[in-house]
mmCIF file of N, CA and C in Angstrom:
data_model
loop_
_atom_site.group_PDB
_atom_site.id
_atom_site.type_symbol
_atom_site.label_atom_id
_atom_site.label_comp_id
_atom_site.label_asym_id
_atom_site.label_seq_id
_atom_site.Cartn_x
_atom_site.Cartn_y
_atom_site.Cartn_z
ATOM 1 N N MET A 41 166.890 171.615 80.609
ATOM 2 C CA MET A 41 167.284 170.618 81.575
ATOM 3 C C MET A 41 166.341 170.683 82.762
ATOM 4 N N GLU A 42 165.830 169.529 83.136
ATOM 5 C CA GLU A 42 164.914 169.469 84.268
ATOM 6 C C GLU A 42 165.480 168.527 85.324
ATOM 7 N N ILE A 43 165.476 168.986 86.556
ATOM 8 C CA ILE A 43 165.851 168.116 87.665
ATOM 9 C C ILE A 43 164.580 167.399 88.082
ATOM 10 N N THR A 44 164.530 166.098 87.793
ATOM 11 C CA THR A 44 163.299 165.340 87.989
ATOM 12 C C THR A 44 163.204 164.679 89.355
ATOM 13 N N ASP A 45 164.297 164.621 90.099
ATOM 14 C CA ASP A 45 164.253 164.049 91.448
ATOM 15 C C ASP A 45 165.426 164.577 92.250
ATOM 16 N N VAL A 46 165.167 164.811 93.528
ATOM 17 C CA VAL A 46 166.212 165.222 94.469
ATOM 18 C C VAL A 46 166.026 164.399 95.734
ATOM 19 N N LYS A 47 167.084 163.762 96.193
ATOM 20 C CA LYS A 47 167.048 163.027 97.457
ATOM 21 C C LYS A 47 168.108 163.618 98.370
ATOM 22 N N ILE A 48 167.737 163.745 99.634
ATOM 23 C CA ILE A 48 168.627 164.312 100.643
ATOM 24 C C ILE A 48 168.877 163.255 101.709
ATOM 25 N N TYR A 49 170.131 163.097 102.092
ATOM 26 C CA TYR A 49 170.517 162.173 103.148
ATOM 27 C C TYR A 49 171.223 162.981 104.241
ATOM 28 N N PRO A 50 170.441 163.473 105.231
ATOM 29 C CA PRO A 50 171.026 164.333 106.263
ATOM 30 C C PRO A 50 171.975 163.567 107.184
ATOM 31 N N PHE A 51 173.023 164.224 107.547
ATOM 32 C CA PHE A 51 173.890 163.804 108.636
ATOM 33 C C PHE A 51 174.694 165.019 109.033
ATOM 34 N N ASP A 52 175.203 165.006 110.229
ATOM 35 C CA ASP A 52 175.863 166.200 110.750
ATOM 36 C C ASP A 52 177.275 165.840 111.170
ATOM 37 N N THR A 53 178.249 166.495 110.591
ATOM 38 C CA THR A 53 179.645 166.227 110.935
ATOM 39 C C THR A 53 180.208 167.249 111.917
ATOM 40 N N SER A 54 179.350 168.126 112.458
ATOM 41 C CA SER A 54 179.861 169.169 113.358
ATOM 42 C C SER A 54 180.471 168.574 114.624
ATOM 43 N N GLY A 55 180.012 167.399 115.035
ATOM 44 C CA GLY A 55 180.564 166.753 116.224
ATOM 45 C C GLY A 55 182.026 166.376 116.071
ATOM 46 N N ILE A 56 182.479 166.245 114.838
ATOM 47 C CA ILE A 56 183.889 165.919 114.592
ATOM 48 C C ILE A 56 184.604 167.072 113.892
ATOM 49 N N GLY A 57 184.007 168.262 113.995
ATOM 50 C CA GLY A 57 184.637 169.457 113.440
ATOM 51 C C GLY A 57 184.340 169.726 111.980
ATOM 52 N N GLY A 58 183.393 169.014 111.404
ATOM 53 C CA GLY A 58 183.067 169.203 109.988
ATOM 54 C C GLY A 58 181.901 170.148 109.776
ATOM 55 N N ASN A 59 181.695 170.527 108.530
ATOM 56 C CA ASN A 59 180.608 171.439 108.166
ATOM 57 C C ASN A 59 179.587 170.800 107.231
ATOM 58 N N VAL A 60 179.761 169.524 106.890
ATOM 59 C CA VAL A 60 178.821 168.854 105.990
ATOM 60 C C VAL A 60 177.553 168.524 106.768
ATOM 61 N N LYS A 61 176.406 168.938 106.212
ATOM 62 C CA LYS A 61 175.120 168.725 106.874
ATOM 63 C C LYS A 61 174.300 167.633 106.213
ATOM 64 N N ALA A 62 174.589 167.317 104.960
ATOM 65 C CA ALA A 62 173.847 166.283 104.237
ATOM 66 C C ALA A 62 174.559 165.976 102.932
ATOM 67 N N VAL A 63 174.131 164.890 102.318
ATOM 68 C CA VAL A 63 174.566 164.531 100.974
ATOM 69 C C VAL A 63 173.311 164.431 100.124
ATOM 70 N N ALA A 64 173.401 164.907 98.898
ATOM 71 C CA ALA A 64 172.251 164.892 97.994
ATOM 72 C C ALA A 64 172.579 164.090 96.745
ATOM 73 N N GLU A 65 171.509 163.637 96.106
ATOM 74 C CA GLU A 65 171.642 163.095 94.756
ATOM 75 C C GLU A 65 170.509 163.682 93.932
ATOM 76 N N ILE A 66 170.797 163.925 92.670
ATOM 77 C CA ILE A 66 169.786 164.479 91.768
ATOM 78 C C ILE A 66 169.676 163.606 90.530
ATOM 79 N N VAL A 67 168.503 163.660 89.910
ATOM 80 C CA VAL A 67 168.288 162.999 88.628
ATOM 81 C C VAL A 67 167.917 164.093 87.632
ATOM 82 N N ILE A 68 168.589 164.092 86.501
ATOM 83 C CA ILE A 68 168.357 165.090 85.457
ATOM 84 C C ILE A 68 167.625 164.426 84.296
ATOM 85 N N ASN A 69 166.494 165.032 83.938
ATOM 86 C CA ASN A 69 165.668 164.550 82.819
ATOM 87 C C ASN A 69 165.302 163.068 82.931
ATOM 88 N N GLY A 70 165.308 162.550 84.157
ATOM 89 C CA GLY A 70 164.937 161.157 84.366
ATOM 90 C C GLY A 70 165.946 160.146 83.863
ATOM 91 N N VAL A 71 167.130 160.606 83.419
ATOM 92 C CA VAL A 71 168.082 159.675 82.801
ATOM 93 C C VAL A 71 169.516 159.771 83.325
ATOM 94 N N LEU A 72 169.847 160.809 84.065
ATOM 95 C CA LEU A 72 171.215 160.977 84.555
ATOM 96 C C LEU A 72 171.177 161.267 86.046
ATOM 97 N N LYS A 73 171.838 160.402 86.840
ATOM 98 C CA LYS A 73 171.876 160.580 88.292
ATOM 99 C C LYS A 73 173.261 161.058 88.705
ATOM 100 N N ILE A 74 173.293 162.083 89.536
ATOM 101 C CA ILE A 74 174.542 162.572 90.121
ATOM 102 C C ILE A 74 174.422 162.390 91.622
ATOM 103 N N LYS A 75 175.358 161.626 92.196
ATOM 104 C CA LYS A 75 175.351 161.323 93.628
ATOM 105 C C LYS A 75 176.485 162.070 94.325
ATOM 106 N N ASP A 76 176.438 162.041 95.644
ATOM 107 C CA ASP A 76 177.518 162.556 96.498
ATOM 108 C C ASP A 76 177.729 164.059 96.358
ATOM 109 N N ILE A 77 176.631 164.796 96.232
ATOM 110 C CA ILE A 77 176.698 166.259 96.256
ATOM 111 C C ILE A 77 176.569 166.666 97.720
ATOM 112 N N LYS A 78 177.594 167.283 98.256
ATOM 113 C CA LYS A 78 177.594 167.637 99.676
ATOM 114 C C LYS A 78 176.889 168.973 99.907
ATOM 115 N N ILE A 79 176.145 169.039 101.003
ATOM 116 C CA ILE A 79 175.543 170.294 101.461
ATOM 117 C C ILE A 79 176.373 170.737 102.656
ATOM 118 N N VAL A 80 177.002 171.883 102.511
ATOM 119 C CA VAL A 80 177.971 172.368 103.485
ATOM 120 C C VAL A 80 177.473 173.678 104.077
ATOM 121 N N GLU A 81 177.667 173.824 105.392
ATOM 122 C CA GLU A 81 177.300 175.074 106.056
ATOM 123 C C GLU A 81 178.556 175.898 106.306
ATOM 124 N N SER A 82 178.497 177.169 105.920
ATOM 125 C CA SER A 82 179.601 178.089 106.184
ATOM 126 C C SER A 82 179.054 179.273 106.975
ATOM 127 N N ASN A 83 179.919 180.195 107.319
ATOM 128 C CA ASN A 83 179.454 181.379 108.053
ATOM 129 C C ASN A 83 178.590 182.281 107.179
ATOM 130 N N ARG A 84 178.542 182.030 105.872
ATOM 131 C CA ARG A 84 177.694 182.813 104.957
ATOM 132 C C ARG A 84 176.447 182.042 104.527
ATOM 133 N N GLY A 85 176.205 180.891 105.118
ATOM 134 C CA GLY A 85 175.033 180.096 104.775
ATOM 135 C C GLY A 85 175.420 178.747 104.191
ATOM 136 N N PHE A 86 174.478 178.133 103.504
ATOM 137 C CA PHE A 86 174.693 176.812 102.921
ATOM 138 C C PHE A 86 175.138 176.923 101.466
ATOM 139 N N PHE A 87 175.973 175.973 101.053
ATOM 140 C CA PHE A 87 176.333 175.859 99.649
ATOM 141 C C PHE A 87 176.462 174.383 99.314
ATOM 142 N N ILE A 88 176.546 174.078 98.025
ATOM 143 C CA ILE A 88 176.732 172.692 97.619
ATOM 144 C C ILE A 88 178.138 172.507 97.077
ATOM 145 N N GLN A 89 178.637 171.298 97.242
ATOM 146 C CA GLN A 89 179.936 170.923 96.677
ATOM 147 C C GLN A 89 179.693 169.701 95.796
ATOM 148 N N MET A 90 179.964 169.849 94.529
ATOM 149 C CA MET A 90 179.767 168.749 93.591
ATOM 150 C C MET A 90 180.747 167.616 93.920
ATOM 151 N N PRO A 91 180.484 166.403 93.439
ATOM 152 C CA PRO A 91 181.335 165.256 93.764
ATOM 153 C C PRO A 91 182.801 165.485 93.387
ATOM 154 N N THR A 92 183.676 164.965 94.240
ATOM 155 C CA THR A 92 185.121 165.070 94.012
ATOM 156 C C THR A 92 185.760 163.694 94.193
ATOM 157 N N ARG A 93 186.992 163.608 93.754
ATOM 158 C CA ARG A 93 187.797 162.417 94.014
ATOM 159 C C ARG A 93 189.203 162.885 94.370
ATOM 160 N N LYS A 94 189.920 162.047 95.071
ATOM 161 C CA LYS A 94 191.279 162.385 95.472
ATOM 162 C C LYS A 94 192.244 161.984 94.358
ATOM 163 N N SER A 95 193.052 162.947 93.925
ATOM 164 C CA SER A 95 194.022 162.677 92.859
ATOM 165 C C SER A 95 195.265 161.999 93.436
ATOM 166 N N LYS A 96 196.151 161.576 92.557
ATOM 167 C CA LYS A 96 197.398 160.945 92.999
ATOM 168 C C LYS A 96 198.230 161.887 93.852
ATOM 169 N N SER A 97 198.103 163.190 93.594
ATOM 170 C CA SER A 97 198.876 164.171 94.363
ATOM 171 C C SER A 97 198.234 164.470 95.718
ATOM 172 N N GLY A 98 197.053 163.909 95.961
ATOM 173 C CA GLY A 98 196.402 164.095 97.253
ATOM 174 C C GLY A 98 195.372 165.203 97.302
ATOM 175 N N GLU A 99 195.239 165.955 96.216
ATOM 176 C CA GLU A 99 194.237 167.020 96.220
ATOM 177 C C GLU A 99 192.912 166.482 95.695
ATOM 178 N N PHE A 100 191.829 167.118 96.117
ATOM 179 C CA PHE A 100 190.506 166.719 95.666
ATOM 180 C C PHE A 100 190.145 167.506 94.413
ATOM 181 N N VAL A 101 189.748 166.780 93.381
ATOM 182 C CA VAL A 101 189.398 167.403 92.106
ATOM 183 C C VAL A 101 187.946 167.069 91.767
ATOM 184 N N PRO A 102 187.252 167.990 91.095
ATOM 185 C CA PRO A 102 185.848 167.744 90.766
ATOM 186 C C PRO A 102 185.672 166.582 89.791
ATOM 187 N N VAL A 103 184.626 165.806 90.026
ATOM 188 C CA VAL A 103 184.239 164.741 89.109
ATOM 189 C C VAL A 103 183.173 165.268 88.152
ATOM 190 N N VAL A 104 182.318 166.148 88.668
ATOM 191 C CA VAL A 104 181.235 166.756 87.892
ATOM 192 C C VAL A 104 181.317 168.260 88.086
ATOM 193 N N GLU A 105 181.234 169.012 87.002
ATOM 194 C CA GLU A 105 181.234 170.471 87.081
ATOM 195 C C GLU A 105 180.099 171.027 86.236
ATOM 196 N N ALA A 106 179.410 172.025 86.768
ATOM 197 C CA ALA A 106 178.428 172.766 85.976
ATOM 198 C C ALA A 106 179.206 173.844 85.226
ATOM 199 N N MET A 107 179.227 173.763 83.918
ATOM 200 C CA MET A 107 180.011 174.692 83.110
ATOM 201 C C MET A 107 179.320 176.039 82.919
ATOM 202 N N ASP A 108 178.057 176.107 83.314
ATOM 203 C CA ASP A 108 177.270 177.326 83.175
ATOM 204 C C ASP A 108 176.813 177.764 84.564
ATOM 205 N N LYS A 109 177.038 179.025 84.916
ATOM 206 C CA LYS A 109 176.687 179.515 86.248
ATOM 207 C C LYS A 109 175.195 179.368 86.527
ATOM 208 N N ASN A 110 174.352 179.648 85.533
ATOM 209 C CA ASN A 110 172.909 179.520 85.742
ATOM 210 C C ASN A 110 172.505 178.079 86.026
ATOM 211 N N LEU A 111 173.164 177.133 85.383
ATOM 212 C CA LEU A 111 172.894 175.723 85.654
ATOM 213 C C LEU A 111 173.271 175.389 87.089
ATOM 214 N N TYR A 112 174.449 175.832 87.519
ATOM 215 C CA TYR A 112 174.881 175.603 88.900
ATOM 216 C C TYR A 112 173.873 176.200 89.878
ATOM 217 N N LEU A 113 173.441 177.435 89.631
ATOM 218 C CA LEU A 113 172.488 178.094 90.530
ATOM 219 C C LEU A 113 171.158 177.346 90.571
ATOM 220 N N HIS A 114 170.725 176.820 89.435
ATOM 221 C CA HIS A 114 169.488 176.037 89.370
ATOM 222 C C HIS A 114 169.622 174.758 90.208
ATOM 223 N N ILE A 115 170.720 174.054 90.041
ATOM 224 C CA ILE A 115 170.967 172.831 90.815
ATOM 225 C C ILE A 115 171.032 173.158 92.298
ATOM 226 N N ARG A 116 171.765 174.204 92.644
ATOM 227 C CA ARG A 116 171.898 174.599 94.052
ATOM 228 C C ARG A 116 170.544 174.927 94.661
ATOM 229 N N ARG A 117 169.732 175.690 93.939
ATOM 230 C CA ARG A 117 168.420 176.074 94.459
ATOM 231 C C ARG A 117 167.542 174.844 94.708
ATOM 232 N N LYS A 118 167.506 173.919 93.751
ATOM 233 C CA LYS A 118 166.691 172.705 93.903
ATOM 234 C C LYS A 118 167.143 171.877 95.103
ATOM 235 N N ILE A 119 168.447 171.717 95.254
ATOM 236 C CA ILE A 119 168.978 170.910 96.353
ATOM 237 C C ILE A 119 168.722 171.586 97.693
ATOM 238 N N LEU A 120 169.025 172.872 97.799
ATOM 239 C CA LEU A 120 168.857 173.552 99.084
ATOM 240 C C LEU A 120 167.388 173.698 99.463
ATOM 241 N N ASP A 121 166.501 173.887 98.493
ATOM 242 C CA ASP A 121 165.065 173.917 98.799
ATOM 243 C C ASP A 121 164.613 172.581 99.375
ATOM 244 N N LYS A 122 165.045 171.491 98.773
ATOM 245 C CA LYS A 122 164.685 170.153 99.265
ATOM 246 C C LYS A 122 165.311 169.898 100.630
ATOM 247 N N PHE A 123 166.540 170.351 100.831
ATOM 248 C CA PHE A 123 167.212 170.204 102.125
ATOM 249 C C PHE A 123 166.427 170.927 103.217
ATOM 250 N N LYS A 124 166.029 172.169 102.955
ATOM 251 C CA LYS A 124 165.260 172.932 103.945
ATOM 252 C C LYS A 124 163.921 172.266 104.234
ATOM 253 N N GLU A 125 163.294 171.705 103.204
ATOM 254 C CA GLU A 125 162.029 170.985 103.379
ATOM 255 C C GLU A 125 162.232 169.761 104.282
ATOM 256 N N GLU A 126 163.298 169.008 104.040
ATOM 257 C CA GLU A 126 163.579 167.813 104.847
ATOM 258 C C GLU A 126 163.896 168.181 106.292
ATOM 259 N N ILE A 127 164.681 169.226 106.492
ATOM 260 C CA ILE A 127 165.031 169.660 107.845
ATOM 261 C C ILE A 127 163.790 170.143 108.578
ATOM 262 N N SER A 128 162.939 170.878 107.899
ATOM 263 C CA SER A 128 161.695 171.360 108.496
ATOM 264 C C SER A 128 160.810 170.184 108.905
ATOM 265 N N ARG A 129 160.706 169.194 108.046
ATOM 266 C CA ARG A 129 159.911 167.999 108.351
ATOM 267 C C ARG A 129 160.491 167.275 109.567
ATOM 268 N N TYR A 130 161.804 167.167 109.637
ATOM 269 C CA TYR A 130 162.466 166.503 110.757
ATOM 270 C C TYR A 130 162.232 167.276 112.052
ATOM 271 N N ASP A 131 162.359 168.610 111.998
ATOM 272 C CA ASP A 131 162.115 169.433 113.187
ATOM 273 C C ASP A 131 160.679 169.285 113.670
ATOM 274 N N SER A 132 159.717 169.235 112.753
ATOM 275 C CA SER A 132 158.310 169.044 113.117
ATOM 276 C C SER A 132 158.112 167.694 113.783
ATOM 277 N N TYR A 133 158.778 166.683 113.276
ATOM 278 C CA TYR A 133 158.695 165.341 113.843
ATOM 279 C C TYR A 133 159.221 165.341 115.276
ATOM 280 N N LEU A 134 160.348 166.010 115.509
ATOM 281 C CA LEU A 134 160.929 166.049 116.851
ATOM 282 C C LEU A 134 160.036 166.786 117.838
ATOM 283 N N GLN A 135 159.323 167.804 117.380
ATOM 284 C CA GLN A 135 158.455 168.575 118.267
ATOM 285 C C GLN A 135 157.254 167.767 118.744
ATOM 286 N N GLU A 136 156.913 166.698 118.037
ATOM 287 C CA GLU A 136 155.801 165.854 118.453
ATOM 288 C C GLU A 136 156.132 165.060 119.704
ATOM 289 N N PHE A 137 157.402 164.913 120.022
ATOM 290 C CA PHE A 137 157.808 164.122 121.181
ATOM 291 C C PHE A 137 158.133 164.999 122.328
#
């Protein structure tokens, strides 16, 4: 399995008490797109949360799950590497002003 594209859409919810720093989408093997992967900051660092939906009972349940831990770690690494690259680029842009 190859992740052929990663897009990051940064936004910060800390102003309203949230921990979401961005939303990502990935393309697998050029044929399968997964959207709405959240990048969340915790006191132990960043992690990803796969897409969820609200059930009739009001709880959020996963829409997409990586059934293999190594697959999850691979997806997480690709997304967080791209996130750090985007944040670094944004910080460099701000320093120019």
